[in-house]
mmCIF file of C-alpha atoms in Angstrom:
data_model
loop_
_atom_site.group_PDB
_atom_site.id
_atom_site.type_symbol
_atom_site.label_atom_id
_atom_site.label_comp_id
_atom_site.label_asym_id
_atom_site.label_seq_id
_atom_site.Cartn_x
_atom_site.Cartn_y
_atom_site.Cartn_z
ATOM 1 C CA MET A 192 207.292 -7.906 102.464
ATOM 2 C CA ASN A 193 206.507 -11.000 104.515
ATOM 3 C CA LYS A 194 208.489 -14.169 103.888
ATOM 4 C CA ILE A 195 206.737 -16.658 101.611
ATOM 5 C CA VAL A 196 207.771 -20.315 101.387
ATOM 6 C CA PRO A 197 206.151 -22.102 98.422
ATOM 7 C CA LEU A 198 205.744 -25.884 98.704
ATOM 8 C CA VAL A 199 204.858 -28.427 96.027
ATOM 9 C CA LEU A 200 203.104 -31.704 96.842
ATOM 10 C CA HIS A 201 201.476 -34.329 94.673
ATOM 11 C CA ARG A 202 199.249 -37.203 95.796
ATOM 12 C CA ILE A 203 198.240 -37.512 99.446
ATOM 13 C CA VAL A 204 197.698 -41.118 100.503
ATOM 14 C CA VAL A 205 195.915 -42.799 103.402
ATOM 15 C CA ASP A 206 197.511 -46.216 103.061
ATOM 16 C CA SER A 207 200.851 -47.271 101.570
ATOM 17 C CA ILE A 208 203.205 -45.100 99.547
ATOM 18 C CA VAL A 209 203.006 -45.969 95.852
ATOM 19 C CA ASP A 210 205.220 -43.305 94.310
ATOM 20 C CA PHE A 211 208.222 -41.327 95.565
ATOM 21 C CA GLU A 212 206.205 -38.100 95.408
ATOM 22 C CA ASP A 213 203.354 -39.446 97.566
ATOM 23 C CA VAL A 214 202.853 -37.957 101.028
ATOM 24 C CA ARG A 215 201.002 -39.668 103.867
ATOM 25 C CA VAL A 216 197.936 -37.873 105.141
ATOM 26 C CA GLU A 217 199.274 -37.840 108.704
ATOM 27 C CA ASP A 218 202.378 -35.956 107.511
ATOM 28 C CA PHE A 219 200.233 -33.455 105.641
ATOM 29 C CA ARG A 220 198.102 -32.887 108.723
ATOM 30 C CA SER A 221 201.289 -32.396 110.743
ATOM 31 C CA ILE A 222 202.257 -29.617 108.327
ATOM 32 C CA LEU A 223 198.918 -27.901 108.869
ATOM 33 C CA ASP A 224 199.401 -28.268 112.641
ATOM 34 C CA LEU A 225 202.662 -26.278 112.615
ATOM 35 C CA LYS A 226 202.352 -23.177 114.771
ATOM 36 C CA ASP A 227 202.554 -19.524 113.692
ATOM 37 C CA ILE A 228 202.321 -20.314 109.982
ATOM 38 C CA TYR A 229 199.608 -19.104 107.617
ATOM 39 C CA PHE A 230 198.747 -21.379 104.697
ATOM 40 C CA HIS A 231 197.646 -19.655 101.514
ATOM 41 C CA SER A 232 197.189 -20.100 97.802
ATOM 42 C CA LEU A 233 199.526 -18.150 95.537
ATOM 43 C CA GLU A 234 196.884 -15.527 94.824
ATOM 44 C CA SER A 235 196.218 -14.778 98.499
ATOM 45 C CA ALA A 236 199.767 -15.123 99.876
ATOM 46 C CA TYR A 237 200.688 -11.481 99.329
ATOM 47 C CA SER A 238 197.726 -10.270 101.380
ATOM 48 C CA GLU A 239 199.413 -11.239 104.654
ATOM 49 C CA ASN A 240 201.960 -8.779 106.030
ATOM 50 C CA ASN A 241 204.700 -9.536 108.538
ATOM 51 C CA LYS A 242 203.634 -13.154 108.905
ATOM 52 C CA ASN A 243 205.178 -16.499 108.027
ATOM 53 C CA VAL A 244 203.270 -17.583 104.930
ATOM 54 C CA VAL A 245 203.459 -20.982 103.262
ATOM 55 C CA CYS A 246 202.012 -21.388 99.785
ATOM 56 C CA LEU A 247 200.611 -24.886 99.416
ATOM 57 C CA THR A 248 200.572 -26.054 95.794
ATOM 58 C CA PHE A 249 199.527 -29.461 94.454
ATOM 59 C CA ASP A 250 200.495 -30.698 90.991
ATOM 60 C CA ASP A 251 198.674 -33.013 88.543
ATOM 61 C CA GLY A 252 195.093 -32.842 89.848
ATOM 62 C CA PHE A 253 194.939 -36.148 91.731
ATOM 63 C CA ALA A 254 191.618 -37.302 93.193
ATOM 64 C CA SER A 255 193.220 -36.994 96.650
ATOM 65 C CA ASP A 256 193.061 -33.215 96.195
ATOM 66 C CA TRP A 257 189.291 -33.505 96.566
ATOM 67 C CA GLU A 258 189.002 -36.557 98.791
ATOM 68 C CA ILE A 259 191.667 -35.660 101.375
ATOM 69 C CA VAL A 260 193.278 -32.248 100.880
ATOM 70 C CA PHE A 261 190.210 -30.088 100.290
ATOM 71 C CA PRO A 262 188.355 -31.163 103.479
ATOM 72 C CA LEU A 263 191.509 -30.705 105.581
ATOM 73 C CA LEU A 264 192.122 -27.230 104.176
ATOM 74 C CA GLN A 265 188.569 -26.268 105.055
ATOM 75 C CA GLU A 266 189.025 -27.699 108.556
ATOM 76 C CA TYR A 267 192.123 -25.537 109.064
ATOM 77 C CA SER A 268 190.694 -22.445 107.310
ATOM 78 C CA ALA A 269 193.559 -22.642 104.803
ATOM 79 C CA THR A 270 193.727 -22.272 101.036
ATOM 80 C CA ALA A 271 195.971 -23.780 98.364
ATOM 81 C CA THR A 272 196.698 -23.698 94.649
ATOM 82 C CA PHE A 273 195.906 -26.810 92.605
ATOM 83 C CA PHE A 274 197.671 -27.159 89.258
ATOM 84 C CA VAL A 275 195.552 -29.316 86.957
ATOM 85 C CA VAL A 276 196.450 -31.199 83.769
ATOM 86 C CA THR A 277 193.343 -30.469 81.737
ATOM 87 C CA ASP A 278 193.513 -33.622 79.584
ATOM 88 C CA TRP A 279 193.474 -35.774 82.738
ATOM 89 C CA ILE A 280 190.298 -34.260 84.203
ATOM 90 C CA GLY A 281 187.686 -36.984 84.764
ATOM 91 C CA LYS A 282 190.106 -39.869 84.278
ATOM 92 C CA LYS A 283 190.462 -42.548 86.941
ATOM 93 C CA GLY A 284 192.384 -41.262 89.935
ATOM 94 C CA TYR A 285 192.039 -37.600 88.967
ATOM 95 C CA LEU A 286 189.715 -34.693 89.701
ATOM 96 C CA THR A 287 186.410 -34.289 87.882
ATOM 97 C CA HIS A 288 185.059 -31.093 86.341
ATOM 98 C CA VAL A 289 182.471 -30.770 89.122
ATOM 99 C CA GLN A 290 185.065 -31.206 91.881
ATOM 100 C CA ILE A 291 187.395 -28.599 90.383
ATOM 101 C CA LYS A 292 184.550 -26.101 90.070
ATOM 102 C CA GLU A 293 183.418 -26.636 93.668
ATOM 103 C CA MET A 294 186.951 -26.264 94.995
ATOM 104 C CA SER A 295 187.342 -23.018 93.070
ATOM 105 C CA ASP A 296 183.979 -21.711 94.274
ATOM 106 C CA SER A 297 185.038 -22.518 97.858
ATOM 107 C CA GLY A 298 188.149 -20.340 97.708
ATOM 108 C CA MET A 299 190.813 -22.669 96.340
ATOM 109 C CA GLN A 300 192.941 -21.447 93.446
ATOM 110 C CA ILE A 301 193.066 -23.514 90.269
ATOM 111 C CA GLY A 302 196.066 -23.190 87.959
ATOM 112 C CA SER A 303 197.273 -24.838 84.775
ATOM 113 C CA HIS A 304 199.784 -27.678 84.699
ATOM 114 C CA SER A 305 199.551 -27.815 80.858
ATOM 115 C CA HIS A 306 197.065 -29.730 78.727
ATOM 116 C CA THR A 307 198.799 -33.136 78.370
ATOM 117 C CA HIS A 308 201.781 -32.880 80.790
ATOM 118 C CA PRO A 309 204.626 -33.064 78.255
ATOM 119 C CA ASN A 310 208.231 -31.979 78.656
ATOM 120 C CA LEU A 311 207.765 -28.528 77.125
ATOM 121 C CA ILE A 312 211.485 -28.245 76.375
ATOM 122 C CA ASP A 313 211.090 -30.987 73.717
ATOM 123 C CA LEU A 314 208.203 -29.309 71.867
ATOM 124 C CA ASP A 315 208.092 -26.897 68.948
ATOM 125 C CA GLU A 316 206.614 -23.438 69.363
ATOM 126 C CA ASP A 317 203.122 -24.359 68.135
ATOM 127 C CA ARG A 318 202.835 -27.252 70.589
ATOM 128 C CA ILE A 319 204.161 -25.125 73.424
ATOM 129 C CA ASN A 320 201.618 -22.426 72.673
ATOM 130 C CA HIS A 321 198.819 -25.011 72.589
ATOM 131 C CA GLU A 322 199.807 -26.601 75.900
ATOM 132 C CA ILE A 323 200.035 -23.253 77.656
ATOM 133 C CA ARG A 324 197.080 -21.491 76.050
ATOM 134 C CA HIS A 325 194.529 -24.292 75.642
ATOM 135 C CA SER A 326 194.767 -25.385 79.266
ATOM 136 C CA ARG A 327 194.225 -21.826 80.504
ATOM 137 C CA LEU A 328 191.237 -21.182 78.222
ATOM 138 C CA PHE A 329 189.714 -24.561 79.146
ATOM 139 C CA LEU A 330 189.965 -23.850 82.875
ATOM 140 C CA GLU A 331 188.692 -20.293 82.529
ATOM 141 C CA ASP A 332 185.653 -21.590 80.645
ATOM 142 C CA LEU A 333 185.048 -24.215 83.342
ATOM 143 C CA LEU A 334 185.515 -21.872 86.302
ATOM 144 C CA GLY A 335 184.154 -18.630 84.922
ATOM 145 C CA LYS A 336 187.165 -16.716 86.255
ATOM 146 C CA GLU A 337 190.712 -15.777 85.327
ATOM 147 C CA VAL A 338 193.399 -18.464 85.585
ATOM 148 C CA ASP A 339 196.684 -16.674 86.186
ATOM 149 C CA SER A 340 199.102 -19.352 87.449
ATOM 150 C CA PHE A 341 201.046 -22.104 85.654
ATOM 151 C CA SER A 342 203.409 -24.833 86.850
ATOM 152 C CA PHE A 343 205.842 -26.601 84.543
ATOM 153 C CA PRO A 344 205.351 -30.362 83.968
ATOM 154 C CA PHE A 345 208.207 -32.330 85.580
ATOM 155 C CA GLY A 346 209.629 -28.952 86.630
ATOM 156 C CA TYR A 347 211.399 -28.693 83.262
ATOM 157 C CA GLU A 348 211.765 -25.085 82.158
ATOM 158 C CA ASN A 349 214.165 -22.525 80.756
ATOM 159 C CA SER A 350 214.195 -18.774 80.228
ATOM 160 C CA TYR A 351 212.382 -19.105 76.877
ATOM 161 C CA LEU A 352 209.523 -21.120 78.381
ATOM 162 C CA ILE A 353 209.195 -18.794 81.366
ATOM 163 C CA ARG A 354 208.939 -15.854 78.974
ATOM 164 C CA LYS A 355 206.299 -17.691 76.886
ATOM 165 C CA VAL A 356 204.155 -18.422 79.955
ATOM 166 C CA LEU A 357 204.224 -14.813 81.130
ATOM 167 C CA GLN A 358 203.571 -13.508 77.608
ATOM 168 C CA GLU A 359 200.524 -15.758 77.399
ATOM 169 C CA GLY A 360 198.917 -13.821 80.235
ATOM 170 C CA TYR A 361 199.821 -15.783 83.349
ATOM 171 C CA LYS A 362 200.943 -13.699 86.335
ATOM 172 C CA TYR A 363 202.872 -16.525 87.998
ATOM 173 C CA CYS A 364 204.824 -19.504 86.719
ATOM 174 C CA CYS A 365 206.044 -22.073 89.222
ATOM 175 C CA THR A 366 209.270 -23.969 88.842
ATOM 176 C CA SER A 367 210.659 -26.870 90.861
ATOM 177 C CA ARG A 368 213.726 -24.920 91.901
ATOM 178 C CA HIS A 369 214.011 -24.622 95.658
ATOM 179 C CA GLY A 370 213.956 -21.297 97.449
ATOM 180 C CA ILE A 371 211.778 -18.691 99.133
ATOM 181 C CA VAL A 372 210.018 -15.639 97.755
ATOM 182 C CA LYS A 373 211.794 -12.396 98.619
ATOM 183 C CA SER A 374 209.651 -10.014 96.570
ATOM 184 C CA HIS A 375 206.541 -9.924 94.410
ATOM 185 C CA MET A 376 207.752 -11.789 91.323
ATOM 186 C CA GLY A 377 206.375 -13.758 88.396
ATOM 187 C CA MET A 378 208.687 -16.776 88.535
ATOM 188 C CA LEU A 379 208.257 -18.657 91.793
ATOM 189 C CA PRO A 380 210.462 -21.400 93.288
ATOM 190 C CA ARG A 381 208.854 -24.279 95.173
ATOM 191 C CA ASN A 382 210.225 -26.672 97.774
ATOM 192 C CA SER A 383 209.261 -30.301 97.316
ATOM 193 C CA ILE A 384 207.630 -32.416 100.026
ATOM 194 C CA ASN A 385 207.852 -36.138 99.288
ATOM 195 C CA SER A 386 207.832 -39.623 100.798
ATOM 196 C CA SER A 387 211.568 -39.649 101.590
ATOM 197 C CA MET A 388 211.230 -36.870 104.157
ATOM 198 C CA GLY A 389 210.640 -37.331 107.851
ATOM 199 C CA MET A 390 208.806 -34.704 109.881
ATOM 200 C CA LYS A 391 212.045 -33.059 111.030
ATOM 201 C CA LYS A 392 213.114 -32.354 107.446
ATOM 202 C CA ILE A 393 209.579 -31.361 106.435
ATOM 203 C CA SER A 394 209.440 -28.858 109.287
ATOM 204 C CA ALA A 395 212.830 -27.419 108.298
ATOM 205 C CA THR A 396 211.602 -27.017 104.723
ATOM 206 C CA VAL A 397 208.360 -25.353 105.778
ATOM 207 C CA ASN A 398 210.275 -22.998 108.087
ATOM 208 C CA ALA A 399 212.981 -22.151 105.544
ATOM 209 C CA CYS A 400 214.570 -18.703 105.911
ATOM 210 C CA TYR A 401 216.776 -16.544 103.710
ATOM 211 C CA SER A 402 219.923 -18.222 105.018
ATOM 212 C CA THR A 403 218.513 -21.732 104.613
ATOM 213 C CA ARG A 404 219.240 -23.801 101.560
ATOM 214 C CA THR A 405 216.561 -26.447 101.099
ATOM 215 C CA ILE A 406 217.654 -29.441 99.044
#
């Protein structure tokens, strides 16, 4: 199988950095400019054989996904997976229902990032089930298609929660553990790109190999 390097980003900004997880648009464009790399959503990553594939994923559903990321992905003929917090849809600074639907219809993958973005480890079973199930059903109703991918809020997870997500019908659950994908598997690591990283470190993360430990 081809090597797959999953990345996780959050808000892309044009002006000043506001939060540690923000990434400047020029750095994101520099990622897309890297040579001999194919950028895919999770659902399309396995279709490429013997190529260096990077899975671009974006957490939280920020408005920058529509305003900045989506047009750039179209410019570069790339796709990505956007993990949306369903309770935040339509709120200031976040994606709207219409934007999410258009992104999905244009080939982007939409996944669940829970309903209210809690630390799932702190919740009882009923609340966990609601966060995982309600967000998926909401998005499937909005998009008119299956939603098969989930990312854990804050990256907090354990073996019980991973099992719950997969039992609920998701094919993939994304953690914030660093690593690369060595085989077709349900639990996927992701390497963080954030404001503390210069282009040299970003490039090393994007080009991670089996012997590389990304921190």
